[in-house]
Short mmCIF file of C-alpha atoms in Angstrom, two decimals:
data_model
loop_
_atom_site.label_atom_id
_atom_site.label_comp_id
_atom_site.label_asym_id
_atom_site.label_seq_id
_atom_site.Cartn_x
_atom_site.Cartn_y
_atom_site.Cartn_z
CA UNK Q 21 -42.68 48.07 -41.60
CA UNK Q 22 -42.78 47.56 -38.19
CA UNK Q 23 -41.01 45.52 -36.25
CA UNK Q 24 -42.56 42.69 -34.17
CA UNK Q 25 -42.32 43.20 -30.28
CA UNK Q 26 -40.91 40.67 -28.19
CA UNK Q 27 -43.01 40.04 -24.99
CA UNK Q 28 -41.74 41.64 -22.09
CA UNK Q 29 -39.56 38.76 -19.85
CA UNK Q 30 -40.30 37.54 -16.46
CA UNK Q 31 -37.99 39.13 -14.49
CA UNK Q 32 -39.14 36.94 -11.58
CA UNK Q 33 -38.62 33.63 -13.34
CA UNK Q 34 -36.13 31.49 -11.31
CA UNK Q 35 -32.66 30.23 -12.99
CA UNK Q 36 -32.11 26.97 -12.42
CA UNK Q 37 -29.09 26.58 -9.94
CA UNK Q 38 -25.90 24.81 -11.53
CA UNK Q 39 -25.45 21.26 -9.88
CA UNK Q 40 -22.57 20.67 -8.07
CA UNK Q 41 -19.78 19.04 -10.13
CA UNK Q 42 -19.57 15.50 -9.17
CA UNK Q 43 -15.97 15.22 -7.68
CA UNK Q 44 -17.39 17.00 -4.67
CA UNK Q 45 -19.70 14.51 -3.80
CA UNK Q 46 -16.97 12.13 -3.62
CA UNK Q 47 -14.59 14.44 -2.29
CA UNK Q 48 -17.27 14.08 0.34
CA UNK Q 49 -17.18 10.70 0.41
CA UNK Q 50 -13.54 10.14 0.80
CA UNK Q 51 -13.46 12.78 3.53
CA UNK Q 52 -16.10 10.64 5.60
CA UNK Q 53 -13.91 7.52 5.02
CA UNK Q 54 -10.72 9.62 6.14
CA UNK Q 55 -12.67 11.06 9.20
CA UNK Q 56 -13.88 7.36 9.95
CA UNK Q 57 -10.19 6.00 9.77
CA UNK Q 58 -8.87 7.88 11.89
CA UNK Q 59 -10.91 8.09 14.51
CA UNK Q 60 -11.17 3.86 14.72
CA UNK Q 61 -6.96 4.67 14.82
CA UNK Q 62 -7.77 7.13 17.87
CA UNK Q 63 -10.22 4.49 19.63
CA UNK Q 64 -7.60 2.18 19.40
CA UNK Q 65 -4.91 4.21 20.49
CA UNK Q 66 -7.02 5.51 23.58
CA UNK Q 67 -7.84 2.06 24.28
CA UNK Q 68 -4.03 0.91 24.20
CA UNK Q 69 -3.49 4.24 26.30
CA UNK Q 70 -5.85 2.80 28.79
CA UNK Q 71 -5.09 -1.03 29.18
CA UNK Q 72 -1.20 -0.59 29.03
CA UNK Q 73 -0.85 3.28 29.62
CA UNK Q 74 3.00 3.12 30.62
CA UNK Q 75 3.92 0.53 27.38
CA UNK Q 76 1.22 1.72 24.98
CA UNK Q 77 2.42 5.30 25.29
CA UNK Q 78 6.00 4.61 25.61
CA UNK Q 79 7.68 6.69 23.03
CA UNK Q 80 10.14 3.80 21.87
CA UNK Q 81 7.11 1.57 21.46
CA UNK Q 82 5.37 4.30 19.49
CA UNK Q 83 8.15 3.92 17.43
CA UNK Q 84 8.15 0.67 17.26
CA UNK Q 85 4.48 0.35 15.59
CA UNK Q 86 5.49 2.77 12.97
CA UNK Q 87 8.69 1.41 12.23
CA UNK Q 88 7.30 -2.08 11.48
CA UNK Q 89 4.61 -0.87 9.62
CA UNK Q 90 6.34 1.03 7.14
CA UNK Q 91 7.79 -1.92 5.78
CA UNK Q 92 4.28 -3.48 4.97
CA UNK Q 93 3.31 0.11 4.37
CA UNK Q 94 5.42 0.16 1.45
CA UNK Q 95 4.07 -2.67 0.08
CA UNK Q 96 0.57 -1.42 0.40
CA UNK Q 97 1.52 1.54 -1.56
CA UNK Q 98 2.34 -0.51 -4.54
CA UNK Q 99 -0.46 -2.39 -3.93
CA UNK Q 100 -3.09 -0.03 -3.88
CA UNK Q 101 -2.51 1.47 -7.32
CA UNK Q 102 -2.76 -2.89 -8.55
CA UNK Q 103 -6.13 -2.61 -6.72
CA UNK Q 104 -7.36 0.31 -7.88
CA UNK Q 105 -6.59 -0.87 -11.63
CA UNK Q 106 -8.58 -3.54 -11.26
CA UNK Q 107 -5.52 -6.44 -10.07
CA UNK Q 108 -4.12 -7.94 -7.73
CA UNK Q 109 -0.87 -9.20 -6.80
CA UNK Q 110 -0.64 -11.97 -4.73
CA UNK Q 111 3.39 -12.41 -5.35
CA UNK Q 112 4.37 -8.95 -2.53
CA UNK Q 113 5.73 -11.12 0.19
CA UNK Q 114 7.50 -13.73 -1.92
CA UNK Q 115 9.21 -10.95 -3.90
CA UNK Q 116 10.33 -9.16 -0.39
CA UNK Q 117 11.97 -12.93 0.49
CA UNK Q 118 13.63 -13.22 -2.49
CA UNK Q 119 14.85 -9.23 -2.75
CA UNK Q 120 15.75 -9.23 1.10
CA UNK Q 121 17.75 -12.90 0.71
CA UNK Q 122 19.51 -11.95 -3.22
CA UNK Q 123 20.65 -8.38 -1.42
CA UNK Q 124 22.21 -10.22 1.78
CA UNK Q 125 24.09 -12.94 -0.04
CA UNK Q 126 28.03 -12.39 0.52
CA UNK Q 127 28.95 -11.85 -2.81
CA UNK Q 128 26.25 -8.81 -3.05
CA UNK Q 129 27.49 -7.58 0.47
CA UNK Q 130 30.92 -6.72 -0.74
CA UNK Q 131 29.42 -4.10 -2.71
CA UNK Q 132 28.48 -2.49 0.63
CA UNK Q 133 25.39 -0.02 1.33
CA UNK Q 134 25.28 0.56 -2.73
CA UNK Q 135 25.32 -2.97 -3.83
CA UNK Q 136 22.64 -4.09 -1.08
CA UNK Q 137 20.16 -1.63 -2.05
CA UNK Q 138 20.43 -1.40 -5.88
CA UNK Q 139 20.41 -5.57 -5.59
CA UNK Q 140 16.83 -5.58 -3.29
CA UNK Q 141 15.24 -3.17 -5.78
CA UNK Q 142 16.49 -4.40 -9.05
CA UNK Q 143 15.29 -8.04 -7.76
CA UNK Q 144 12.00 -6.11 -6.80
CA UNK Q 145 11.32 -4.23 -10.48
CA UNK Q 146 12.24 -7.53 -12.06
CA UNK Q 147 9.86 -9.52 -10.57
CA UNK Q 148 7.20 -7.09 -11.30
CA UNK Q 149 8.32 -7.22 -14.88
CA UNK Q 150 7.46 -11.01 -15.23
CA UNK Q 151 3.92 -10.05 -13.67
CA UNK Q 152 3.42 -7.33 -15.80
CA UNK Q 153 4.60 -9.05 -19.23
CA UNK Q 154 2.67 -12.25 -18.28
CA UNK Q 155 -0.70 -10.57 -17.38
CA UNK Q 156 -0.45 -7.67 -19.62
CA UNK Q 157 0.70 -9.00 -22.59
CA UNK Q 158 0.53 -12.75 -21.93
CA UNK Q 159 -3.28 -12.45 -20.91
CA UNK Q 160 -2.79 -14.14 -17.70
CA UNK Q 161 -5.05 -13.79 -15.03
CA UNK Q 162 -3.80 -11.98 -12.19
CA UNK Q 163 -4.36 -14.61 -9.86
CA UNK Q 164 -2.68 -17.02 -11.68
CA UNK Q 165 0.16 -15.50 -13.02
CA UNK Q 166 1.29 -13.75 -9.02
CA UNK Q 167 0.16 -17.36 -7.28
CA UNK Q 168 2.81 -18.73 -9.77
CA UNK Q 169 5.25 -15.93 -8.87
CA UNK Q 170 4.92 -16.65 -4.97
CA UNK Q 171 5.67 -19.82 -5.37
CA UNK Q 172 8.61 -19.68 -7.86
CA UNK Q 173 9.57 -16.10 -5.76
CA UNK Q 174 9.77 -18.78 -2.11
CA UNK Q 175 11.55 -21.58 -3.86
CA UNK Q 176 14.60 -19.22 -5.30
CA UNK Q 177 14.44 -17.65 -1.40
CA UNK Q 178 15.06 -21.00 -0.09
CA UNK Q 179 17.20 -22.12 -2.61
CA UNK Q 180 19.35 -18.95 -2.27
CA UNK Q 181 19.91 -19.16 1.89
CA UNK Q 182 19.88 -23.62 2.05
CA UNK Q 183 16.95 -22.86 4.94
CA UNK Q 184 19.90 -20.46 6.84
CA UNK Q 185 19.46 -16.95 7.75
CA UNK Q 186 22.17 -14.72 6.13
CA UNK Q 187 23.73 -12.30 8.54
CA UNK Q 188 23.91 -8.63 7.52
CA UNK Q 189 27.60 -7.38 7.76
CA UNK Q 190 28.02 -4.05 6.44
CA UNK Q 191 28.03 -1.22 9.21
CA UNK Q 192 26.45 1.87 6.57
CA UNK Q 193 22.94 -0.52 6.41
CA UNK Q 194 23.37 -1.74 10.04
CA UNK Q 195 23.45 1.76 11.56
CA UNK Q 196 19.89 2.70 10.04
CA UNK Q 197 18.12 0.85 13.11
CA UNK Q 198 20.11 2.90 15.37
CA UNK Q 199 18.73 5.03 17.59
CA UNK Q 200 21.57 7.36 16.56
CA UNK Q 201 20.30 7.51 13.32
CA UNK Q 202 16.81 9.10 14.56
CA UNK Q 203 15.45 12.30 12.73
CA UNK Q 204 14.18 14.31 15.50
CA UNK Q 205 13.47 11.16 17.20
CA UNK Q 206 12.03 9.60 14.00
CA UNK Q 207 13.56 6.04 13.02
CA UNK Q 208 14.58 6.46 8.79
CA UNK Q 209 11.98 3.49 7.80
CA UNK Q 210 9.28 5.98 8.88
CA UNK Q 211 11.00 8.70 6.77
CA UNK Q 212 11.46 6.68 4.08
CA UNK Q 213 7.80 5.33 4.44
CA UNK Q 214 6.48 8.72 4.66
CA UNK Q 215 8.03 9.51 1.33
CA UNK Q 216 7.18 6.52 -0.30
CA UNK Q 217 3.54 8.02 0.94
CA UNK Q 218 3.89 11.67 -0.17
CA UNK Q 219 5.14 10.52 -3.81
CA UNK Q 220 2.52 7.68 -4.18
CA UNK Q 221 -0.06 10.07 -3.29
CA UNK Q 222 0.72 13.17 -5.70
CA UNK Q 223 1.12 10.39 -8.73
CA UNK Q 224 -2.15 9.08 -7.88
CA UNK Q 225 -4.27 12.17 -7.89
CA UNK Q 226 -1.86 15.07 -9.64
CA UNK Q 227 -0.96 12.51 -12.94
CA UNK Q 228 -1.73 11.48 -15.93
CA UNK Q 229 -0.28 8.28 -14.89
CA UNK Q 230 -2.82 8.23 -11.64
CA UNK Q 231 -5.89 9.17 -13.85
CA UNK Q 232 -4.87 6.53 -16.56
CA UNK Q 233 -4.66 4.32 -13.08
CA UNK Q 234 -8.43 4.89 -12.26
CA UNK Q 235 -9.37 4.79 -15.52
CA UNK Q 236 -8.40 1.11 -16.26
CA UNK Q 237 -9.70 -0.05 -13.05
CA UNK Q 238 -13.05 1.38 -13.56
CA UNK Q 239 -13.54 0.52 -17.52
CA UNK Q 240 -10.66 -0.70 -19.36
CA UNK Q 241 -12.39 -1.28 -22.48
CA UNK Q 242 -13.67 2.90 -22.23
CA UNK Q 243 -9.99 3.58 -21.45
CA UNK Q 244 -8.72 1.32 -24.36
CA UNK Q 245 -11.33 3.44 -26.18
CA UNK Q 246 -10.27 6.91 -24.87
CA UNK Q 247 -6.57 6.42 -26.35
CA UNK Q 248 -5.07 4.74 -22.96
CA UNK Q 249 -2.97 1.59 -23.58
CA UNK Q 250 -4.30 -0.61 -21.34
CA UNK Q 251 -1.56 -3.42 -21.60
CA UNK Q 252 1.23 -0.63 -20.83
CA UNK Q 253 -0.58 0.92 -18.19
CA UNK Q 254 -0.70 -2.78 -16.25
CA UNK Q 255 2.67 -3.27 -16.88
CA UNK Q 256 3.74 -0.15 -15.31
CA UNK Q 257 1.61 -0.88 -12.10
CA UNK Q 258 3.04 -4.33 -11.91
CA UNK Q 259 6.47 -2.48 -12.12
CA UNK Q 260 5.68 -0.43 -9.27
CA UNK Q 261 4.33 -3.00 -7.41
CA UNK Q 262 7.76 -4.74 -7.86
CA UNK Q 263 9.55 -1.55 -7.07
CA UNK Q 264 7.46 -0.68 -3.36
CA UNK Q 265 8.68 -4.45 -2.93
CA UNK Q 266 12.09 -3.86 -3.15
CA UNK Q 267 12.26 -0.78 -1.11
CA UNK Q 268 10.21 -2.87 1.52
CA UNK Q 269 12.79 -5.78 1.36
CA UNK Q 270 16.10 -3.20 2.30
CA UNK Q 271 13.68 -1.79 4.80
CA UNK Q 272 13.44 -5.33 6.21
CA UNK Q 273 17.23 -5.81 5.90
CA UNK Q 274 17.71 -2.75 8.08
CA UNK Q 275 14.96 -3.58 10.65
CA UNK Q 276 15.96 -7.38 11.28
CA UNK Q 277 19.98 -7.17 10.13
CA UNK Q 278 19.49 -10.22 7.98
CA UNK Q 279 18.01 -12.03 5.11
CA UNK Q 280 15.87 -14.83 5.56
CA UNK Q 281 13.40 -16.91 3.09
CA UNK Q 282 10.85 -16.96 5.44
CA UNK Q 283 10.32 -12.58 5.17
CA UNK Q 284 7.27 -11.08 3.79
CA UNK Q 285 5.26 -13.79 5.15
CA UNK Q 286 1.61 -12.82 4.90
CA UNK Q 287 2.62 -9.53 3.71
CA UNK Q 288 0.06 -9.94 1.01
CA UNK Q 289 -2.68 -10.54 2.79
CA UNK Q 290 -2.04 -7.19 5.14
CA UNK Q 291 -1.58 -5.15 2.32
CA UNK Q 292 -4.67 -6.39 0.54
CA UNK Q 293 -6.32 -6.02 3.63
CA UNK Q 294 -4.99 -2.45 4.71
CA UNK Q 295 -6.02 -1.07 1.06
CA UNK Q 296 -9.80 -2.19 1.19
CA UNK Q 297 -9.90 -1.11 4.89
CA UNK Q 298 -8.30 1.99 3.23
CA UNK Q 299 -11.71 2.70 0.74
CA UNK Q 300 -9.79 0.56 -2.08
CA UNK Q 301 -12.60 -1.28 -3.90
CA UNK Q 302 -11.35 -5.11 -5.07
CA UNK Q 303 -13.13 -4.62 -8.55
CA UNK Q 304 -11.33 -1.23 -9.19
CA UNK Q 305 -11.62 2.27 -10.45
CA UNK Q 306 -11.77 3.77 -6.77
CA UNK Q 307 -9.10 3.76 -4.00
CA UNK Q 308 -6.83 6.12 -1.45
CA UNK Q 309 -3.16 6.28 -0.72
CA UNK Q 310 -4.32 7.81 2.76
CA UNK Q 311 -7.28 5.40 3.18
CA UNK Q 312 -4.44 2.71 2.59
CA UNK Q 313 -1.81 4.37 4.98
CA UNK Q 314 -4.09 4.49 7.94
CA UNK Q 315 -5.25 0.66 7.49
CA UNK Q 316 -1.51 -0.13 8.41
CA UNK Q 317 -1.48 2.06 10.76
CA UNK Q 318 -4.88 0.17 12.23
CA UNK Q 319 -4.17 -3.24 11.61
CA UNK Q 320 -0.05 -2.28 13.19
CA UNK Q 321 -1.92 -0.37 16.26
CA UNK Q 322 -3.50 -3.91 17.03
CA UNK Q 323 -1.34 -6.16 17.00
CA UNK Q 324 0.78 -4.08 19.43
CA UNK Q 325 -2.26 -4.10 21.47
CA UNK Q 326 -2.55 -7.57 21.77
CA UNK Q 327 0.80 -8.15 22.28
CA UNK Q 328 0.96 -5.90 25.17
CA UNK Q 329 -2.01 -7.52 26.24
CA UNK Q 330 -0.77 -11.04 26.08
CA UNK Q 331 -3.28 -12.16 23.37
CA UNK Q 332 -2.99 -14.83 21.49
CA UNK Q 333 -1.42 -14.75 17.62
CA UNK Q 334 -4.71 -16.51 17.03
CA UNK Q 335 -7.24 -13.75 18.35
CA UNK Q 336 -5.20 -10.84 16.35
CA UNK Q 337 -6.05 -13.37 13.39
CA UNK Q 338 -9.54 -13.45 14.34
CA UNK Q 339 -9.88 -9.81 14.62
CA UNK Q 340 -7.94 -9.04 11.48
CA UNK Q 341 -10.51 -11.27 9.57
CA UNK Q 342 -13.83 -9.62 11.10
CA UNK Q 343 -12.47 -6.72 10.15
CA UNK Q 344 -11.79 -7.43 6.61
CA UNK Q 345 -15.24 -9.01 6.28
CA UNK Q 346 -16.60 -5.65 7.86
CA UNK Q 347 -14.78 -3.41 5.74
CA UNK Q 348 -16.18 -5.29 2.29
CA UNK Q 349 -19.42 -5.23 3.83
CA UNK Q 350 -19.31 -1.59 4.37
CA UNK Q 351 -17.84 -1.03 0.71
CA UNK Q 352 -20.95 -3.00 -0.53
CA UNK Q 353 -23.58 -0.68 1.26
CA UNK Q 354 -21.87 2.22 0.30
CA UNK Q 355 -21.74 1.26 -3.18
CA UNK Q 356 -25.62 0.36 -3.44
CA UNK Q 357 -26.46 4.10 -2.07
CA UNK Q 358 -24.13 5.43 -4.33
#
């Protein structure tokens, strides 16, 4: 019996061509946003190079911008993986007061370098505790429950310090803003910013933890369904929220020498406001450590500028805003094409 012939193939019949996987295309994406970021941070520095070359380009003022932005910078860290998981946390700049004012108090300051640190961070994780516990597992929005934590966060501040700034004493914390204590010419704050940086940004895209992050923000209830426990997962981010705020307080300590109820004002707002300049979207499940980084660096970059310039605190307000509004406008478009 013979065996039934198969007809011959088409040797010139195409194969279709394998789509690209779909993390290129926003590889591509973030790449543009990078590319965009920093060359608005070059404009700016070319146009601070031009109307003030001699203080602009000053090396000690250079490192003045970055110095006083790592402190917000720090916050924004924390506050980009929130974002990204679909929070927020209003509560950043009240927690700073409180961890910056509980660290300088005399009784902590006996306890030296060691004491002052372990105080501003412990005060820091423990406030992002209550947010976590009250939003995760109390169901809180996250609106309400960090409004409530500014406010109870300012009261303790001013309860704490009576209204009076408290006077750092100890030399070992003192000596940090020294020039002496320069890197290569690079104050600590920035070091400790840029490793703040580095480890935020390998946890965000080399984790678990980082993927769980995105994951939440961009469905919880196909996370919940994928095996991720939501409720944890929140609590942990409010925990590191708490945590950048505590590092950002002894930063503060060291950059001003003091504690005072009135630091971290507006700190929330810039760090909000840095992240969705940053790429961060407000209703989650996309965002950039770098993106976030750089939108310090902007938002820092002018308000030296204006100072230079003899602007107005006003105008820099003005100019923060329309950029804010721009940078949710171009988040919008970019969404609808996408």
């Amino acid at each position: 019996m013979t065996q039934p012939v198969s007809p011959p193939r088409d040797s010139t019949a195409k194969v279709p061509e394998a789509q690209p996987p779909a993390w290129r295309g926003l590889l591509a994406r973030t790449d543009v946003r990078t590319l965009s970021l920093l060359g608005v941070l070059a404009a700016l520095i070319l146009v601070g190079g031009i109307t003030k070359p001699d203080e602009f380009l000053d090396t000690r003022n250079l490192q003045l911008v970055l110095t006083q932005a790592s402190v917000v910078g720090v916050v924004t860290v924390g506050m980009t993986f929130v974002i990204i998981s679909g929070g927020i946390d209003l509560s950043v700049g009240a927690i700073v007061a409180l961890a910056s004012v509980w660290a300088t108090t005399v009784a902590t300051q006996e306890y030296g370098f060691a004491g002052i640190l372990f105080t501003a961070i412990v005060v820091g994780v423990g406030c992002g505790l209550v947010n976590g516990v009250l939003i995760a597992y109390g169901s809180m929005v996250p609106f309400i429950a960090t409004l409530a934590m500014l406010a109870s966060a300012r009261g303790l501040a001013l309860q704490i310090t009576d209204g009076k700034t408290q006077i750092v004493t100890v030399p070992s914390v003192l000596d940090l803003g020294e020039r002496d204590a320069y890197v290569l010419g690079v104050p600590p704050l920035v070091l400790v910013f840029a490793v703040v940086t580095v480890i935020g940004w390998l946890v965000l895209n080399r984790t678990t933890f980082g993927r769980r992050t995105v994951a939440v923000g961009g469905n919880p209830e196909a996370a919940r369904l994928a095996g991720i426990d939501v409720r944890r997962q929140r609590l942990y981010l409010y925990l590191l929220s708490g945590l950048c705020c505590g590092i950002a307080a002894f930063l503060l300590i060291v950059l001003s020498g003091s504690g005072q109820n009135t630091n971290g004002n507006l700190y929330e707002l810039d760090a909000i406001a840095a992240a969705i300049i940053g790429g961060t979207l407000l209703t989650g499940g996309r965002g950039t450590i770098t993106g976030s980084v750089l939108g310090v660096l902007i938002f820092f970059t002018i308000t030296n500028i204006f100072a230079l310039n003899n602007l107005q605190s006003d105008v820099q307000q003005i100019a923060k805003g329309a950029i804010i509004v721009a940078a949710v406008l171009v988040q919008r478009r970019t969404a609808s094409t996408t």
